[in-house]
Amino acid sequence: MSESTMKPLVSVQNLCKTYGGEKRLFGGSTRALKAVDNVSFDIAPGETLGLVGESGSGKSTTGRVLLQLEAPTSGDILYKGENITGLSKPMLKPYRRDMQVIFQDPYASLNPRMTVGEFVGEPLEVHKLGGSRREREDRVASLFTKVGLDPSFMKRYPHEFSGGQRQRVNIARAIALNPAFIVADEPITALDVSIQAQIVNLFQDLQDELGLTYLFIAHDLSMIRYLCHRVAVMLRGRIVEIGPCDAIFENPQHAYTKALLSAIPVPDPDIERNRRPLVFDVGANLPPEDAVLRPVGNRHFVLEA
Amino acid sequence: MAPLLEVRNLTVAFDTPAGTVHAVNDVSYSLEEGETLGIVGESGSGKSVHALSMVGLIATPPGRIVSGEVLFNGRDLLALSQRELFEVRGKEIGFVFQDPMTSLNPVLTIERQIAEPLRRHFGMSASQARTRVVELLELVGIPDAARRARQYPHEFSGGMRQRVMIAIGISCNPKLLIADEATTALDVTVQAQILDLVRDLKKKIGTTVIWITHDMGVVAGLADTVQVMYGGRIMERGPVRAVFHDPRNAYTWGLLKSLPHGGRRGVTRLYQIPGNPPDLTKEPIGDPFAPRNPFATERCRIETPPLGEVEGSVAGHKAAAWYDLRAELAATQVQP
């Protein structure tokens, strides 16, 4: 669906992930929940695609299934044009080097018993890269510098770091293997307000410097607008609107996108006091089963019956 | 008229194995009846701890109220016994906490939980309480209230649970409602509905509100007065328009400037506050923001600036700063 001349780096096609629905021992089956329902998108090299939606919309599951941290129920995942869906662990390993992930909680994602230097160097060891111990240490030191941490911190443990510093450690680990693609799942949500801009700028600098491609999952729409080239809006497992950032923010078409945008609090009392959020009743407005994404503008699509 | 709430020199510390945490340092302010005060700050700013310690809701030990008075309707809450505080909490001061998932008891019906303070404080009978519960649920916008009252928390969505929490908070018609990050766990669309509800309730019942949050946007829409806290201190406070449009403390300015404001990457770069949040186990000397403040002077590092009226702004606009932010900004040609 992309008109971009560049071949996509990552594509997902008709991705579905259903939980439950298994047969019970004595007949019947558990209730099936379609967490991701027929989701398709491309991401071009060097592009940032933002994925937004309320909790339970399936945005995080989409990221996890895309990386095959969980197996998709159906659908395909393509990396540089190659279908990598359902590859065995050893077959998938070279792709794992290229595709990394950063999670929301910088406290829970670090290993408390490992120095942060060991933690950042671990992927190099797992993939048998980085040569000798000495060379690996040099590589880790340069990664620390790249994410704005003093290399002298390498010997320290996670509890000695603040939230923002911990997220820098996670980012250093994620870029250790020179990946091309990073899924960032709410990477600034758990950080203090005064630290969020630092991390957003770091994401931007790393993209400029290393040519990274991002899938940026977030619910903070003002940051999405700032950081992303294109945005996909998810509702109950489906993409209801996808398009260039400006088109989505300036000219939203789907009622849910409109409601979502109208609900962002604006840090200006003169504007905020007169803001009237639109109401969108999800239960009463679920997109019909046979709805498809139809073009409404340049690379801008809306889910319609 | 005397203010409804007057906090005087409140200082709270926690004794931990890692050392004494100086959570709240010499905080003083007052709140008029009917006013909505938005308190903004990040984790460790003292915004939540100071509110909890006012009504005896911090664990002692490790917590310790080092000094201060909290006059509520002229009575010092810090001098009350736990028994006397029981009568204040829920009845005169209502609370709404952040997480509606964990603040409700999963094995009791919604009705039981809203009725509890009513029966306790007003000695209402079961049927009187039931009538009032349905009234309250209708007030906070829960449809089909009589039926919903008999349901359990798991049968409610996150937004509906937060409405229930607000119903509990206002059940006894408190003079003061304290909401601590009450919409942080909610989706933005649901948050918008809850904020609308609070504005609506203020019109209907005129409660005085302290709204604690880290979100400048939420405060902009809700508060009359905003109070910015950092490192356990009040950095700036004043009428919401004055503080947002003409900040005089470098932390307030930095916070506002670091937000994207509809900007786009490639076109603008986000302003970032350098450094990391303060280590609260260090003795609080000087301006807590000084190590991260590009405009800090030598004096900022050694002497704590008092919270004083700022020049050339509206009455009640106060800031704690040794430097002159306006002059500094004019000199560096940086505009907020």
XYZ file of C-alpha atoms in Angstrom, chain B:
336
model
C -11.830 34.833 55.315
C -9.371 32.282 56.640
C -8.156 29.800 54.034
C -9.597 26.273 54.085
C -6.148 24.729 54.191
C -2.925 26.245 55.343
C 0.295 24.270 55.197
C 3.109 25.821 57.235
C 6.759 24.772 56.929
C 5.942 21.109 56.373
C 9.064 18.938 56.357
C 8.852 15.161 55.984
C 11.709 12.664 55.980
C 12.019 8.901 55.619
C 14.687 6.931 57.455
C 15.836 4.208 55.082
C 18.839 1.860 55.058
C 20.297 4.034 52.285
C 20.092 7.116 54.511
C 17.557 9.778 55.328
C 15.361 10.687 52.366
C 14.408 14.342 52.512
C 11.052 13.994 50.789
C 9.347 17.294 51.667
C 11.350 20.359 52.647
C 9.765 23.398 54.250
C 6.588 23.507 52.170
C 4.128 26.326 52.923
C 1.016 27.344 51.030
C -2.644 28.027 51.503
C -5.785 27.051 49.676
C -9.039 29.027 49.593
C -12.446 27.418 49.692
C -13.675 26.539 46.193
C -10.199 26.802 44.673
C -8.684 24.100 42.475
C -4.985 23.683 43.082
C -2.974 21.703 40.535
C 0.276 20.341 41.930
C 2.778 19.369 39.241
C 5.976 17.467 39.759
C 7.809 14.295 38.866
C 8.510 11.258 41.013
C 10.418 12.315 44.105
C 9.164 15.890 43.968
C 7.244 15.432 47.224
C 3.872 16.161 45.628
C 2.187 12.951 46.793
C 4.066 12.479 50.058
C 3.206 15.941 51.329
C -0.504 15.335 50.699
C -0.477 11.904 52.325
C 1.449 13.120 55.356
C -1.096 15.901 55.961
C -3.705 13.309 56.918
C -1.508 10.710 58.575
C -1.365 8.346 55.598
C 2.385 7.767 55.558
C 3.860 4.847 57.487
C 5.735 6.037 60.573
C 8.405 4.707 60.699
C 10.098 4.906 58.228
C 8.306 8.209 57.625
C 8.731 11.089 60.038
C 7.121 14.516 60.118
C 10.076 16.656 61.054
C 8.232 19.902 61.469
C 5.269 21.926 60.337
C 1.590 22.583 60.815
C -1.327 21.757 58.546
C -4.292 23.930 59.461
C -7.541 22.617 58.033
C -10.470 24.839 58.959
C -8.219 26.274 61.642
C -7.407 22.879 63.206
C -3.854 21.451 63.068
C -4.196 18.030 61.439
C -0.672 17.053 62.464
C -1.650 17.400 66.134
C -4.633 15.049 65.840
C -4.660 11.452 67.026
C -5.250 8.640 64.513
C -8.781 8.290 65.940
C -9.510 11.966 65.285
C -7.979 11.666 61.825
C -10.386 8.816 61.056
C -13.166 11.352 61.400
C -11.435 13.779 59.018
C -10.440 11.326 56.317
C -13.234 10.389 53.972
C -15.625 12.786 55.669
C -13.994 16.208 55.510
C -11.176 15.307 53.141
C -11.903 12.857 50.330
C -9.278 11.016 48.303
C -8.990 9.609 44.797
C -5.853 7.597 44.077
C -4.096 6.676 40.881
C -4.892 3.069 40.310
C -8.589 2.202 40.164
C -7.639 -1.438 39.648
C -5.995 -1.842 43.046
C -7.867 0.739 45.130
C -11.161 -1.139 45.058
C -11.764 -4.324 47.011
C -12.472 -7.061 44.437
C -14.715 -9.148 46.694
C -17.139 -6.411 47.756
C -19.884 -4.921 45.633
C -19.532 -1.322 44.497
C -22.472 -0.445 46.737
C -20.776 -1.815 49.867
C -17.636 0.163 49.095
C -19.342 3.485 48.467
C -21.670 2.967 51.427
C -18.841 2.264 53.864
C -17.883 5.900 54.565
C -21.561 6.923 54.603
C -22.473 4.366 57.225
C -19.345 5.024 59.208
C -19.415 8.810 59.241
C -23.142 9.528 59.085
C -24.510 6.336 60.662
C -26.830 5.840 57.687
C -29.026 2.767 57.581
C -28.490 0.263 54.773
C -31.459 1.560 52.801
C -30.541 5.238 53.280
C -27.028 4.447 52.143
C -28.327 2.542 49.114
C -30.362 5.553 47.972
C -27.339 7.804 48.363
C -25.072 5.333 46.506
C -27.375 5.327 43.501
C -27.506 9.127 43.620
C -23.709 9.302 43.687
C -23.283 6.852 40.819
C -25.691 8.934 38.756
C -23.782 12.061 39.690
C -20.495 10.609 38.388
C -22.191 9.555 35.164
C -22.602 5.799 35.544
C -25.653 4.705 33.580
C -28.142 2.216 35.029
C -26.859 3.078 38.512
C -29.257 0.954 40.598
C -28.215 -2.234 38.812
C -24.524 -1.310 38.524
C -24.348 -0.666 42.295
C -24.810 -4.376 42.974
C -21.937 -5.382 40.689
C -18.301 -6.097 41.542
C -15.257 -4.059 40.449
C -14.229 -6.548 37.732
C -17.492 -5.817 35.942
C -16.431 -2.191 35.428
C -14.000 -0.775 32.877
C -10.997 1.290 34.028
C -12.778 4.588 33.433
C -15.922 3.415 35.191
C -13.873 2.239 38.181
C -12.246 5.636 38.414
C -15.743 7.161 38.428
C -16.570 4.833 41.327
C -13.419 6.030 43.113
C -14.541 9.615 42.631
C -18.000 8.707 43.944
C -16.338 7.315 47.091
C -14.133 10.402 47.341
C -17.094 12.802 47.279
C -19.616 10.536 49.070
C -19.557 12.465 52.359
C -19.520 15.879 50.678
C -15.945 16.579 51.734
C -14.763 20.166 51.961
C -11.547 19.110 50.221
C -10.972 16.461 47.573
C -7.380 15.319 46.982
C -6.803 13.450 43.711
C -3.369 11.895 43.267
C -2.574 11.051 39.615
C -6.238 10.096 39.326
C -6.240 9.907 35.525
C -2.666 8.766 34.877
C -3.529 5.090 34.395
C -6.395 5.855 32.023
C -6.529 6.190 28.247
C -6.624 9.775 26.983
C -10.220 9.531 25.803
C -11.297 8.251 29.217
C -9.127 10.841 30.949
C -10.939 13.560 29.015
C -14.282 12.271 30.288
C -13.072 12.123 33.896
C -11.691 15.671 33.712
C -15.021 16.862 32.307
C -16.763 15.106 35.179
C -14.551 16.825 37.760
C -15.184 20.262 36.226
C -18.896 19.490 36.209
C -18.868 18.312 39.841
C -17.052 21.458 40.899
C -19.861 23.500 39.384
C -22.540 21.367 41.035
C -21.110 20.876 44.516
C -18.295 23.440 44.659
C -15.692 21.177 46.263
C -12.195 22.497 46.852
C -9.775 20.299 44.925
C -6.075 19.464 45.059
C -5.212 17.724 41.796
C -1.770 16.100 41.852
C -0.305 15.141 38.471
C 2.804 15.175 36.314
C 0.823 16.276 33.245
C 1.024 19.991 32.505
C -1.865 19.679 30.039
C -4.239 18.331 32.686
C -3.371 21.166 35.067
C -3.800 23.762 32.327
C -7.417 22.738 31.874
C -8.440 22.083 35.436
C -6.621 24.263 37.941
C -7.105 27.836 39.120
C -3.716 27.820 40.783
C -0.719 25.733 39.814
C 2.091 24.747 42.134
C 5.275 23.262 40.689
C 7.301 21.031 43.020
C 10.814 19.661 42.661
C 13.108 17.935 45.146
C 10.553 18.315 47.941
C 10.152 22.047 47.499
C 7.725 24.450 45.861
C 9.598 26.006 42.947
C 6.807 28.212 41.650
C 3.141 28.793 42.216
C 0.481 31.157 40.976
C -2.598 31.632 38.810
C -2.442 29.059 36.043
C -2.212 31.533 33.132
C 0.596 33.516 34.742
C 2.704 30.432 35.467
C 2.192 28.881 32.014
C 2.711 32.057 30.015
C 5.304 33.768 32.164
C 7.257 31.166 34.167
C 9.899 32.612 36.494
C 11.536 29.443 37.766
C 13.963 27.636 35.447
C 12.453 24.213 36.215
C 8.917 25.328 35.297
C 10.300 26.969 32.176
C 12.293 23.852 31.228
C 9.303 21.552 31.770
C 7.076 23.651 29.550
C 9.751 24.081 26.922
C 10.575 20.355 26.745
C 7.039 19.478 25.590
C 6.590 18.984 21.836
C 3.843 21.678 21.447
C 2.793 20.233 18.102
C 6.347 20.556 16.765
C 7.877 18.146 14.265
C 11.255 16.485 14.276
C 13.628 17.717 11.643
C 11.997 21.124 12.020
C 12.505 21.615 15.736
C 14.557 19.794 18.302
C 13.026 19.230 21.722
C 14.559 21.294 24.479
C 15.923 18.873 27.031
C 16.538 19.560 30.685
C 20.058 18.240 31.263
C 21.050 15.892 34.062
C 19.059 13.622 36.335
C 16.520 14.058 39.154
C 18.079 14.923 42.525
C 19.351 12.398 45.044
C 17.028 12.990 47.996
C 19.364 11.288 50.467
C 21.696 14.278 50.204
C 21.230 17.090 52.705
C 18.907 19.613 50.977
C 21.156 22.639 50.610
C 20.556 25.388 48.087
C 18.184 25.316 45.134
C 17.476 21.611 44.378
C 17.349 22.346 40.630
C 20.682 24.212 40.571
C 22.777 21.266 39.260
C 20.542 21.051 36.158
C 19.898 24.739 35.711
C 21.860 26.572 33.005
C 21.040 29.889 34.714
C 22.127 28.863 38.214
C 24.378 31.227 40.107
C 26.905 30.455 42.834
C 24.332 31.478 45.420
C 21.832 28.851 44.135
C 24.210 26.066 45.176
C 24.698 27.195 48.761
C 21.565 29.038 49.822
C 17.940 27.996 49.386
C 15.905 30.674 47.595
C 12.679 31.673 49.363
C 9.339 31.446 47.563
C 8.586 35.123 46.956
C 6.205 37.258 44.892
C 7.633 37.854 41.427
C 7.966 41.333 39.990
C 5.825 42.416 37.079
C 3.278 39.619 37.269
C -0.135 39.140 38.824
C -0.751 38.921 42.561
C -0.100 35.501 44.029
C 2.521 34.545 41.421
C 5.501 33.353 43.449
C 8.769 31.753 42.499
C 11.837 30.459 44.294
C 14.846 31.715 42.343
C 18.004 33.705 42.983
C 18.435 34.333 39.253
C 16.192 36.564 37.149
C 14.806 34.157 34.558
C 13.293 36.898 32.393
C 16.576 38.771 32.183
C 18.518 35.558 31.527
C 16.177 34.553 28.722
C 16.297 38.002 27.149
C 20.105 37.892 27.317
C 20.383 34.479 25.675
C 17.704 35.266 23.079
C 15.901 32.035 23.957
C 12.172 32.301 23.962
C 9.962 29.935 25.950
